[in-house]
Amino acid sequence: DARVTQTPRHKVTEMGQEVTMRCQPILGHNTVFWYRQTMMQGLELLAYFRNRAPLDDSGMPKDRFSAEMPDATLATLKIQPSEPRDSAVYFCASGTGQTHYEAFFGQGTRLTVV
Amino acid sequence: AQSVTQPDIHITVSEGASLELRCNYSYGATPYLFWYVQSPGQGLQLLLKYFSGDTLVQGIKGFEAEFKRSQSSFNLRKPSVHWSDAAEYFCAAYGGSQGNLIFGKGTKLSVKP
């Protein structure tokens, strides 16, 4: 059963600490998205990659957020330093442009910054 | 700018009643269109999608959606709602030069007995 795997599922950290969230896309998918979900803003696109290359990261605060794909099986989203306003659920999704496009979502990482 | 609008933030329906959730999009050309459902504490699950062809598309869990080009709409429907349908529903569109998914703000569905 192919699925997007995100780790950790939950993370509580203190303000100022570095946070790294990981995503394993579905094997063979060449597009990876990072979304942030909050009550106030809903789902916001932070960044996305195609064939491991960043195509758009305009949704990310550049001074503290970074997203990478070290290889085709791993995407990371890093926050350094973290702030309480970063508390949210972060979703990774993967898809393919080879056939009709659709995004498969992971279960998310719930981040709480205290 | 490209956008997806879900006018209703929260809808409550009685179990067994029919449901329609509204979605409007603003794109230069017809995008691909999707409906997702998110149960509490879960990720998003794809309900159905529209790319082209028949404007009435069937999805999982008894949902369907109708694409209306003249109204730039893609409304989600279900003839008889079950208590387990209580969740948040997101309309999304894919297309344009950047080629990324854009989501509406979501509609929370409550089902009363």
Coordinates of C-alpha atoms in Angstrom, one line a residue, chain A:
Chain A
D1 CA 0.0 0.0 0.0
A2 CA 2.0 3.0 -1.3
R3 CA 1.7 6.1 0.9
V4 CA 3.6 9.2 1.9
T5 CA 5.4 8.8 5.2
Q6 CA 6.1 11.8 7.4
T7 CA 8.2 11.8 10.6
P8 CA 7.8 12.7 13.3
R9 CA 4.1 12.8 13.7
H10 CA 4.3 15.1 16.6
K11 CA 7.0 17.5 17.8
V12 CA 7.1 19.8 20.7
T13 CA 10.1 22.1 20.9
E14 CA 11.2 25.2 22.6
M15 CA 11.4 28.5 20.8
G16 CA 14.8 29.0 19.2
Q17 CA 15.4 25.3 18.6
E18 CA 16.0 23.8 15.2
V19 CA 13.2 21.5 13.9
T20 CA 13.6 19.1 11.0
M21 CA 10.6 17.3 9.5
R22 CA 11.0 14.5 7.1
C23 CA 9.0 13.1 4.2
Q24 CA 9.3 9.9 2.2
P25 CA 7.3 10.4 -1.0
I26 CA 5.6 7.5 -2.8
L27 CA 8.2 5.6 -4.8
G28 CA 8.2 6.9 -8.4
H29 CA 6.6 10.2 -7.6
N30 CA 8.6 13.1 -8.9
T31 CA 6.8 16.0 -7.4
V32 CA 6.8 16.8 -3.7
F33 CA 4.9 19.6 -1.9
W34 CA 5.2 21.0 1.6
Y35 CA 2.0 22.6 3.1
R36 CA 1.3 24.2 6.4
Q37 CA -2.1 24.1 7.9
T38 CA -3.3 26.5 10.6
M39 CA -6.8 27.4 11.8
M40 CA -6.3 31.0 10.7
Q41 CA -4.7 30.5 7.3
G42 CA -5.9 27.1 6.3
L43 CA -3.6 25.2 3.9
E44 CA -0.7 27.2 2.6
L45 CA 1.8 26.0 0.1
L46 CA 5.3 26.5 1.4
A47 CA 7.4 24.9 -1.3
Y48 CA 7.4 22.3 -4.0
F49 CA 10.0 20.2 -5.9
R50 CA 9.9 18.5 -9.2
N51 CA 12.6 15.9 -9.9
R52 CA 14.3 17.1 -6.7
A53 CA 14.7 20.6 -8.0
P54 CA 12.9 23.4 -6.1
L55 CA 10.3 25.0 -8.3
D56 CA 8.6 27.4 -5.9
D57 CA 9.4 28.2 -2.4
S58 CA 7.8 31.7 -2.3
G59 CA 5.5 30.6 0.5
M60 CA 8.3 30.0 2.9
P61 CA 9.8 32.6 5.3
K62 CA 13.3 32.5 3.8
D63 CA 15.1 33.6 6.9
R64 CA 14.2 30.6 9.0
F65 CA 12.7 27.9 6.7
S66 CA 14.6 25.7 4.3
A67 CA 13.4 22.8 2.2
E68 CA 15.6 20.2 0.5
M69 CA 15.5 16.9 -1.3
P70 CA 18.8 15.1 -0.7
D71 CA 17.6 12.2 -2.8
A72 CA 14.4 11.0 -4.5
T73 CA 13.3 9.2 -1.4
L74 CA 13.6 12.0 1.1
A75 CA 12.4 15.5 1.5
T76 CA 13.2 17.7 4.5
L77 CA 11.7 20.9 5.9
K78 CA 13.8 22.6 8.4
I79 CA 13.0 25.6 10.7
Q80 CA 15.9 27.4 12.4
P81 CA 15.2 29.0 14.8
S82 CA 11.7 28.0 15.5
E83 CA 9.1 30.4 16.8
P84 CA 5.7 29.9 18.5
R85 CA 4.0 31.2 15.4
D86 CA 5.4 28.2 13.5
S87 CA 3.1 26.0 15.5
A88 CA 1.0 24.2 12.9
V89 CA 0.5 20.9 11.1
Y90 CA 2.9 20.4 8.2
F91 CA 1.9 18.2 5.4
C92 CA 4.0 16.6 2.7
A93 CA 2.4 15.4 -0.5
S94 CA 3.7 13.7 -3.5
G95 CA 2.5 13.3 -7.1
T96 CA 3.6 12.7 -10.6
G97 CA 3.2 14.7 -13.8
Q98 CA 3.7 11.6 -15.9
T99 CA 0.0 10.8 -15.8
H100 CA -2.9 12.8 -14.7
Y101 CA -1.8 14.8 -11.6
E102 CA -3.0 14.3 -8.1
A103 CA -1.4 14.7 -4.7
F104 CA -1.2 12.0 -2.1
F105 CA -0.8 13.4 1.3
G106 CA 1.0 12.2 4.3
Q107 CA -0.6 12.3 7.8
G108 CA 1.3 15.4 8.7
T109 CA 3.7 16.5 11.5
R110 CA 2.0 18.5 14.3
L111 CA 4.5 21.0 15.5
T112 CA 4.2 22.9 18.7
V113 CA 6.7 25.6 19.6
V114 CA 6.6 26.7 23.2

